[in-house]
Structure formats: C-alpha cells, structure tokens
PDB file of C-alpha atoms in Angstrom:
ATOM      1  CA  MET A  13     -22.863  17.897 -10.917  1.00 38.00           C
ATOM      2  CA  GLU A  14     -24.171  14.556  -9.848  1.00 40.00           C
ATOM      3  CA  THR A  15     -21.671  12.903  -7.457  1.00 41.00           C
ATOM      4  CA  LEU A  16     -20.433   9.567  -8.992  1.00 51.00           C
ATOM      5  CA  ARG A  17     -21.291   6.573  -6.629  1.00 75.00           C
ATOM      6  CA  ARG A  18     -18.881   3.695  -6.064  1.00 79.00           C
ATOM      7  CA  PRO A  19     -20.192   0.306  -6.808  1.00 86.00           C
ATOM      8  CA  LEU A  20     -21.528  -1.499  -3.890  1.00 90.00           C
ATOM      9  CA  LYS A  21     -19.129  -4.336  -4.513  1.00 91.00           C
ATOM     10  CA  ASP A  22     -16.295  -1.697  -3.772  1.00 89.00           C
ATOM     11  CA  HIS A  23     -17.589  -0.814  -0.293  1.00 91.00           C
ATOM     12  CA  VAL A  24     -17.886  -4.589   0.568  1.00 92.00           C
ATOM     13  CA  TYR A  25     -14.162  -4.980  -0.574  1.00 91.00           C
ATOM     14  CA  ASP A  26     -12.982  -1.924   1.502  1.00 87.00           C
ATOM     15  CA  TYR A  27     -14.980  -3.451   4.464  1.00 91.00           C
ATOM     16  CA  ILE A  28     -13.313  -6.838   4.323  1.00 90.00           C
ATOM     17  CA  SER A  29      -9.807  -5.614   3.543  1.00 84.00           C
ATOM     18  CA  SER A  30     -10.204  -3.319   6.511  1.00 83.00           C
ATOM     19  CA  ARG A  31     -11.005  -6.222   8.824  1.00 86.00           C
ATOM     20  CA  ILE A  32      -7.860  -7.967   7.494  1.00 81.00           C
ATOM     21  CA  ASP A  33      -5.660  -4.686   8.329  1.00 75.00           C
ATOM     22  CA  ALA A  34      -7.278  -4.427  11.834  1.00 74.00           C
ATOM     23  CA  GLY A  35      -6.429  -8.096  12.365  1.00 76.00           C
ATOM     24  CA  GLU A  36     -10.110  -8.985  12.970  1.00 84.00           C
ATOM     25  CA  LEU A  37      -9.410 -11.580  10.060  1.00 85.00           C
ATOM     26  CA  SER A  38      -6.118 -13.491  10.032  1.00 82.00           C
ATOM     27  CA  ALA A  39      -4.469 -15.988   7.689  1.00 82.00           C
ATOM     28  CA  GLY A  40      -6.524 -19.249   7.480  1.00 86.00           C
ATOM     29  CA  ASP A  41      -9.761 -17.651   8.828  1.00 90.00           C
ATOM     30  CA  ARG A  42     -12.922 -18.460   6.861  1.00 92.00           C
ATOM     31  CA  VAL A  43     -14.637 -15.394   5.425  1.00 91.00           C
ATOM     32  CA  SER A  44     -18.544 -15.791   5.839  1.00 90.00           C
ATOM     33  CA  GLU A  45     -20.547 -14.495   2.935  1.00 90.00           C
ATOM     34  CA  GLN A  46     -23.784 -14.374   5.185  1.00 92.00           C
ATOM     35  CA  ALA A  47     -22.109 -12.687   8.213  1.00 92.00           C
ATOM     36  CA  ILE A  48     -20.823 -10.005   5.643  1.00 93.00           C
ATOM     37  CA  CYS A  49     -24.524  -9.560   4.453  1.00 95.00           C
ATOM     38  CA  ASP A  50     -25.603  -9.361   7.752  1.00 93.00           C
ATOM     39  CA  ALA A  51     -22.992  -6.795   8.966  1.00 93.00           C
ATOM     40  CA  MET A  52     -23.476  -4.488   6.102  1.00 94.00           C
ATOM     41  CA  GLY A  53     -27.205  -4.993   5.268  1.00 93.00           C
ATOM     42  CA  VAL A  54     -26.464  -6.058   1.409  1.00 93.00           C
ATOM     43  CA  SER A  55     -27.430  -8.895  -0.689  1.00 93.00           C
ATOM     44  CA  ARG A  56     -25.180 -11.838  -1.355  1.00 92.00           C
ATOM     45  CA  THR A  57     -24.254 -10.535  -5.076  1.00 94.00           C
ATOM     46  CA  PRO A  58     -21.964  -7.572  -4.137  1.00 93.00           C
ATOM     47  CA  VAL A  59     -20.561  -9.828  -1.303  1.00 94.00           C
ATOM     48  CA  ARG A  60     -19.751 -12.455  -3.705  1.00 93.00           C
ATOM     49  CA  GLU A  61     -18.286 -10.188  -6.263  1.00 94.00           C
ATOM     50  CA  ALA A  62     -16.025  -8.636  -3.611  1.00 92.00           C
ATOM     51  CA  LEU A  63     -14.783 -11.901  -2.590  1.00 93.00           C
ATOM     52  CA  ILE A  64     -13.997 -13.054  -5.797  1.00 92.00           C
ATOM     53  CA  GLN A  65     -12.021  -9.938  -6.464  1.00 89.00           C
ATOM     54  CA  LEU A  66     -10.210 -10.378  -3.172  1.00 88.00           C
ATOM     55  CA  ALA A  67      -9.454 -13.728  -4.225  1.00 88.00           C
ATOM     56  CA  SER A  68      -8.263 -12.503  -7.767  1.00 84.00           C
ATOM     57  CA  ASP A  69      -5.924  -9.747  -5.850  1.00 78.00           C
ATOM     58  CA  GLY A  70      -4.316 -12.643  -3.913  1.00 76.00           C
ATOM     59  CA  TYR A  71      -5.947 -11.742  -0.428  1.00 82.00           C
ATOM     60  CA  LEU A  72      -8.290 -14.790  -0.395  1.00 88.00           C
ATOM     61  CA  ASP A  73      -8.311 -18.311  -1.356  1.00 88.00           C
ATOM     62  CA  ASN A  74     -11.273 -19.711  -3.022  1.00 90.00           C
ATOM     63  CA  LEU A  75     -11.704 -23.210  -2.073  1.00 87.00           C
ATOM     64  CA  PRO A  76     -14.210 -25.393  -3.720  1.00 85.00           C
ATOM     65  CA  ARG A  77     -17.263 -26.279  -1.776  1.00 81.00           C
ATOM     66  CA  ARG A  78     -15.561 -24.746   1.188  1.00 84.00           C
ATOM     67  CA  GLY A  79     -15.734 -21.091   0.569  1.00 87.00           C
ATOM     68  CA  PHE A  80     -13.206 -18.162   1.092  1.00 92.00           C
ATOM     69  CA  ARG A  81     -10.419 -18.207   3.378  1.00 91.00           C
ATOM     70  CA  VAL A  82      -7.870 -15.377   4.245  1.00 88.00           C
ATOM     71  CA  ARG A  83      -4.606 -16.310   2.447  1.00 82.00           C
ATOM     72  CA  GLY A  84      -2.090 -14.233   4.310  1.00 73.00           C
ATOM     73  CA  PHE A  85       1.198 -12.730   2.843  1.00 72.00           C
ATOM     74  CA  ASP A  86       4.233 -14.626   3.958  1.00 75.00           C
ATOM     75  CA  GLN A  87       8.090 -13.537   3.822  1.00 79.00           C
ATOM     76  CA  GLN A  88       8.768 -15.213   0.546  1.00 84.00           C
ATOM     77  CA  ASN A  89       5.638 -13.420  -1.214  1.00 80.00           C
ATOM     78  CA  ALA A  90       6.840 -10.048   0.458  1.00 82.00           C
ATOM     79  CA  VAL A  91      10.325 -10.392  -0.805  1.00 88.00           C
ATOM     80  CA  GLU A  92       9.364 -11.372  -4.367  1.00 89.00           C
ATOM     81  CA  VAL A  93       6.825  -8.319  -4.338  1.00 88.00           C
ATOM     82  CA  PHE A  94       9.724  -5.911  -3.158  1.00 91.00           C
ATOM     83  CA  GLU A  95      12.074  -7.254  -5.968  1.00 94.00           C
ATOM     84  CA  ILE A  96       9.465  -6.364  -8.563  1.00 94.00           C
ATOM     85  CA  MET A  97       8.200  -3.123  -6.857  1.00 95.00           C
ATOM     86  CA  GLY A  98      11.667  -1.648  -6.703  1.00 96.00           C
ATOM     87  CA  PRO A  99      12.186  -1.392 -10.447  1.00 97.00           C
ATOM     88  CA  LEU A 100       8.526  -0.219 -11.124  1.00 98.00           C
ATOM     89  CA  ASP A 101       8.554   2.441  -8.326  1.00 98.00           C
ATOM     90  CA  GLY A 102      12.028   3.476  -9.551  1.00 98.00           C
ATOM     91  CA  GLN A 103      10.907   3.871 -12.939  1.00 98.00           C
ATOM     92  CA  ALA A 104       7.930   5.783 -12.034  1.00 98.00           C
ATOM     93  CA  ALA A 105      10.018   8.212 -10.260  1.00 99.00           C
ATOM     94  CA  TYR A 106      12.388   8.442 -13.147  1.00 99.00           C
ATOM     95  CA  LEU A 107       9.501   9.325 -15.458  1.00 99.00           C
ATOM     96  CA  ALA A 108       7.822  11.777 -13.083  1.00 98.00           C
ATOM     97  CA  CYS A 109      11.059  13.817 -12.140  1.00 98.00           C
ATOM     98  CA  PRO A 110      11.151  16.156 -14.859  1.00 98.00           C
ATOM     99  CA  LEU A 111       7.244  16.585 -15.002  1.00 98.00           C
ATOM    100  CA  LEU A 112       6.844  17.416 -11.086  1.00 98.00           C
ATOM    101  CA  THR A 113       5.584  20.920 -10.725  1.00 98.00           C
ATOM    102  CA  GLU A 114       6.696  23.291  -7.887  1.00 98.00           C
ATOM    103  CA  GLU A 115       3.207  22.501  -6.360  1.00 98.00           C
ATOM    104  CA  ASP A 116       4.073  18.831  -6.359  1.00 98.00           C
ATOM    105  CA  ILE A 117       7.549  19.549  -4.638  1.00 98.00           C
ATOM    106  CA  MET A 118       5.772  21.452  -1.939  1.00 98.00           C
ATOM    107  CA  GLN A 119       3.219  18.683  -1.422  1.00 98.00           C
ATOM    108  CA  LEU A 120       6.038  16.074  -1.180  1.00 98.00           C
ATOM    109  CA  LYS A 121       7.644  18.283   1.360  1.00 98.00           C
ATOM    110  CA  PHE A 122       4.469  18.670   3.485  1.00 98.00           C
ATOM    111  CA  LEU A 123       4.116  14.874   3.444  1.00 98.00           C
ATOM    112  CA  VAL A 124       7.519  14.191   4.720  1.00 98.00           C
ATOM    113  CA  GLY A 125       6.875  16.659   7.439  1.00 98.00           C
ATOM    114  CA  SER A 126       3.684  15.084   8.167  1.00 98.00           C
ATOM    115  CA  MET A 127       5.249  11.616   8.460  1.00 96.00           C
ATOM    116  CA  ASP A 128       7.754  13.174  11.009  1.00 96.00           C
ATOM    117  CA  LEU A 129       4.981  14.307  12.946  1.00 97.00           C
ATOM    118  CA  ALA A 130       3.128  10.965  12.845  1.00 94.00           C
ATOM    119  CA  ILE A 131       6.347   9.281  13.929  1.00 93.00           C
ATOM    120  CA  GLN A 132       6.699  11.630  16.825  1.00 94.00           C
ATOM    121  CA  GLY A 133       3.399  10.919  17.994  1.00 93.00           C
ATOM    122  CA  GLY A 134       3.617   7.195  17.624  1.00 88.00           C
ATOM    123  CA  LEU A 135       0.861   7.144  14.911  1.00 88.00           C
ATOM    124  CA  ILE A 136       2.001   4.340  12.873  1.00 85.00           C
ATOM    125  CA  ARG A 137      -1.154   3.706  10.852  1.00 83.00           C
ATOM    126  CA  LYS A 138      -1.339   7.412  10.174  1.00 90.00           C
ATOM    127  CA  TYR A 139       2.326   7.309   8.790  1.00 91.00           C
ATOM    128  CA  ASP A 140       1.507   4.516   6.586  1.00 87.00           C
ATOM    129  CA  ASP A 141      -1.537   6.434   5.038  1.00 90.00           C
ATOM    130  CA  ILE A 142       0.706   9.544   4.567  1.00 95.00           C
ATOM    131  CA  GLN A 143       3.585   7.484   2.948  1.00 93.00           C
ATOM    132  CA  ARG A 144       1.044   6.154   0.371  1.00 92.00           C
ATOM    133  CA  ASP A 145       0.285   9.708  -0.503  1.00 96.00           C
ATOM    134  CA  PHE A 146       3.837  10.477  -0.907  1.00 98.00           C
ATOM    135  CA  HIS A 147       4.319   7.859  -3.554  1.00 97.00           C
ATOM    136  CA  LEU A 148       0.934   8.418  -5.292  1.00 96.00           C
ATOM    137  CA  THR A 149       1.947  12.213  -5.650  1.00 98.00           C
ATOM    138  CA  TYR A 150       4.713  11.145  -8.138  1.00 98.00           C
ATOM    139  CA  PHE A 151       3.098   8.115  -9.589  1.00 97.00           C
ATOM    140  CA  ASN A 152       0.352  10.355 -10.922  1.00 96.00           C
ATOM    141  CA  ARG A 153       2.924  12.397 -12.610  1.00 97.00           C
ATOM    142  CA  CYS A 154       4.801   9.593 -14.397  1.00 97.00           C
ATOM    143  CA  GLY A 155       2.769   9.636 -17.526  1.00 96.00           C
ATOM    144  CA  ASN A 156       2.461   5.879 -17.894  1.00 98.00           C
ATOM    145  CA  ASP A 157      -1.009   4.586 -17.084  1.00 96.00           C
ATOM    146  CA  ARG A 158      -0.008   1.150 -17.373  1.00 96.00           C
ATOM    147  CA  LEU A 159       2.921   1.241 -15.085  1.00 97.00           C
ATOM    148  CA  ARG A 160       0.926   3.135 -12.514  1.00 95.00           C
ATOM    149  CA  ASP A 161      -1.937   0.444 -12.720  1.00 92.00           C
ATOM    150  CA  MET A 162       0.819  -2.284 -12.205  1.00 94.00           C
ATOM    151  CA  ILE A 163       2.172  -0.551  -9.122  1.00 94.00           C
ATOM    152  CA  SER A 164      -1.401  -0.228  -7.791  1.00 88.00           C
ATOM    153  CA  GLN A 165      -2.031  -3.852  -8.303  1.00 83.00           C
ATOM    154  CA  LEU A 166       1.120  -4.913  -6.307  1.00 85.00           C
ATOM    155  CA  GLU A 167       0.498  -2.192  -3.512  1.00 83.00           C
ATOM    156  CA  ARG A 168      -2.683  -4.319  -2.712  1.00 75.00           C
ATOM    157  CA  CYS A 169      -0.409  -6.981  -1.354  1.00 74.00           C
ATOM    158  CA  PHE A 170       0.472  -4.480   1.354  1.00 72.00           C
ATOM    159  CA  ILE A 171      -3.225  -4.545   2.826  1.00 62.00           C
ATOM    160  CA  LYS A 172      -1.447  -4.758   6.312  1.00 58.00           C
ATOM    161  CA  ARG A 173       1.888  -3.544   7.411  1.00 59.00           C
ATOM    162  CA  ASP A 174       2.770  -5.548  10.588  1.00 57.00           C
ATOM    163  CA  TYR A 175       4.858  -3.468  13.034  1.00 59.00           C
ATOM    164  CA  GLU A 176       3.143  -5.176  15.963  1.00 57.00           C
ATOM    165  CA  THR A 177       6.028  -7.623  15.726  1.00 59.00           C
ATOM    166  CA  VAL A 178       8.308  -4.915  17.274  1.00 61.00           C
ATOM    167  CA  ASP A 179       7.981  -2.726  20.143  1.00 73.00           C
ATOM    168  CA  GLN A 180       6.803   0.917  19.688  1.00 77.00           C
ATOM    169  CA  GLU A 181      10.062   2.487  20.031  1.00 82.00           C
ATOM    170  CA  THR A 182      11.630   0.123  17.399  1.00 82.00           C
ATOM    171  CA  ALA A 183       8.833   0.599  15.094  1.00 81.00           C
ATOM    172  CA  CYS A 184       9.093   4.497  15.354  1.00 86.00           C
ATOM    173  CA  LYS A 185      12.893   4.256  14.753  1.00 88.00           C
ATOM    174  CA  LEU A 186      12.336   1.994  11.520  1.00 86.00           C
ATOM    175  CA  LEU A 187       9.806   4.414  10.272  1.00 90.00           C
ATOM    176  CA  GLY A 188      12.197   7.331  10.859  1.00 93.00           C
ATOM    177  CA  ILE A 189      14.810   5.630   8.915  1.00 92.00           C
ATOM    178  CA  ALA A 190      12.191   5.111   6.038  1.00 92.00           C
ATOM    179  CA  ASN A 191      11.124   8.532   6.162  1.00 96.00           C
ATOM    180  CA  ALA A 192      14.706   9.862   5.967  1.00 97.00           C
ATOM    181  CA  GLU A 193      14.780   7.906   2.555  1.00 97.00           C
ATOM    182  CA  HIS A 194      11.481   9.847   1.708  1.00 98.00           C
ATOM    183  CA  ALA A 195      13.423  13.111   2.440  1.00 98.00           C
ATOM    184  CA  HIS A 196      16.261  11.892   0.331  1.00 98.00           C
ATOM    185  CA  ILE A 197      14.064  11.053  -2.556  1.00 98.00           C
ATOM    186  CA  LEU A 198      12.539  14.535  -2.213  1.00 98.00           C
ATOM    187  CA  GLU A 199      16.033  15.979  -2.551  1.00 98.00           C
ATOM    188  CA  LEU A 200      16.789  13.994  -5.651  1.00 99.00           C
ATOM    189  CA  PHE A 201      13.466  15.421  -7.278  1.00 99.00           C
ATOM    190  CA  GLU A 202      14.326  18.888  -6.352  1.00 98.00           C
ATOM    191  CA  ALA A 203      17.704  18.334  -8.073  1.00 98.00           C
ATOM    192  CA  ARG A 204      15.776  16.821 -11.161  1.00 98.00           C
ATOM    193  CA  ASP A 205      18.197  13.807 -10.713  1.00 99.00           C
ATOM    194  CA  ALA A 206      16.022  11.290 -12.650  1.00 98.00           C
ATOM    195  CA  VAL A 207      18.625   8.516 -12.703  1.00 98.00           C
ATOM    196  CA  GLY A 208      19.824   9.071  -9.162  1.00 98.00           C
ATOM    197  CA  VAL A 209      16.072   9.088  -7.924  1.00 99.00           C
ATOM    198  CA  ARG A 210      15.411   5.806  -9.970  1.00 98.00           C
ATOM    199  CA  ASP A 211      18.415   3.913  -8.543  1.00 98.00           C
ATOM    200  CA  TYR A 212      17.873   4.957  -4.995  1.00 98.00           C
ATOM    201  CA  VAL A 213      14.380   4.101  -5.051  1.00 98.00           C
ATOM    202  CA  ARG A 214      14.910   0.709  -6.467  1.00 97.00           C
ATOM    203  CA  ASP A 215      18.082  -0.332  -4.613  1.00 96.00           C
ATOM    204  CA  VAL A 216      17.539   1.649  -1.401  1.00 95.00           C
ATOM    205  CA  HIS A 217      13.926   2.285  -0.570  1.00 94.00           C
ATOM    206  CA  TRP A 218      12.760  -1.291  -1.777  1.00 94.00           C
ATOM    207  CA  ASN A 219      15.353  -3.129   0.045  1.00 89.00           C
ATOM    208  CA  THR A 220      14.203  -6.527   0.673  1.00 85.00           C
ATOM    209  CA  ASP A 221      15.363  -6.391   4.291  1.00 80.00           C
ATOM    210  CA  ASN A 222      12.087  -4.335   4.876  1.00 74.00           C
ATOM    211  CA  ALA A 223       9.853  -6.884   3.451  1.00 68.00           C
ATOM    212  CA  GLN A 224       9.315  -8.623   6.842  1.00 68.00           C
ATOM    213  CA  PHE A 225       7.255  -5.853   7.834  1.00 64.00           C
ATOM    214  CA  THR A 226       4.679  -6.366   5.020  1.00 66.00           C
ATOM    215  CA  VAL A 227       4.028  -9.893   6.220  1.00 58.00           C
ATOM    216  CA  TRP A 228       0.472 -10.755   7.426  1.00 54.00           C
TER     217      TRP A 228
END
C-alpha cells in the first residue's frame, strides 16, 4: 500500500512550532519567511501557508506590511484555555469510560508507568510527550469527533510547557503530582465511574493553578 505523504505545509508548520518549543523563537520575535525557505530548502508557498495556519491557530500575529511575529501565550490566555479544556476533557473521559477496552486500560497503565520513569530520569520533555499519549488514548475512544477536534485545537496552545521557571527538583515534584492524577484517572476508568472521572478531570486535573506552566 502506498504511504500517504503529509503536505509540505505541515512539515514547515512542525519546523516552526518546534523552534518555538525549543526556545529558539520567543514571544515578539519576527519569523522570516526567507530564512525558513533557506533552512528547509522549500519554496515560499508552503512556508506562507504554514505561517498563515500558525497565525490562525494563535501562535503568530500577522502584522500588515511587517510580516509574522511570535504571539506568545500569557497567564490570562492560559487560565482561559484551562477553564475550557477542563469541561471538554472531562466530557471526553465521560464518553470514553464505558467504551475503553482492556487493551486501552493496559495501555493507560503502561503510560502512567512510563511517565513515572521519565520523572525519575528528569526527562521533562519525554514526560510531556507521554502524557499527551495518555489523554489521546481515551480521546480516541470518546466517539465524538467534533469534541475531539475541539480539544485538539485547544491543545495547540500548549506548544510549549515552561518548567524552566522552576528548578529541576521542583519540576519533577510537580510532574509527580500530575502523574498521581493520571493514576487516579486510570483507577476511575477501571471502576467504570464515568461521572467520577468526568468531574475529577474537569475540577482537579485542569485546575487553573497549573496554568502558569503553559505560559510561553
């Protein structure tokens, strides 16, 4: 079977977002179309398309006659997104709860364990990748494509999680608390407590006190 190729625009999108995540582009920085063309060896068309998409997704500002600049994601934006994500993620968990298979439960257990190992090793970025997989496991079982798309759109706001504002020990402690929440979510799934997992995800896991670590 022929492998489906991603549009070139998507590769450019990933390249720019990865530079933001790595701190190579910060809030207020100008994003040069030509520099990206040169770095990736592509024409201006896919670069322009990617920049427009990044602006649409809220990462960049498209300034008339001045080009694109990194918008950033401040505390107020982060709190607002947390307030929206809590109910959406909670509803996805509620819908997925009776539909999760034993294989899904085993996968969630594996991911919780993997996050513990990442924390023990101080692998903060690795932890973040795994926790996304944890949530994606039950998002994909919720049976509501529109809900899943809404969550996916909002998740793009978390292009960068900034634990660099605290020391490594504190960051790992905070992640340990977050993963204890993942473990409890798993317990609620195992008990098939749809209402309980919805309320816990909404009210505890997406507590706005944690929004500060998504500011960039």
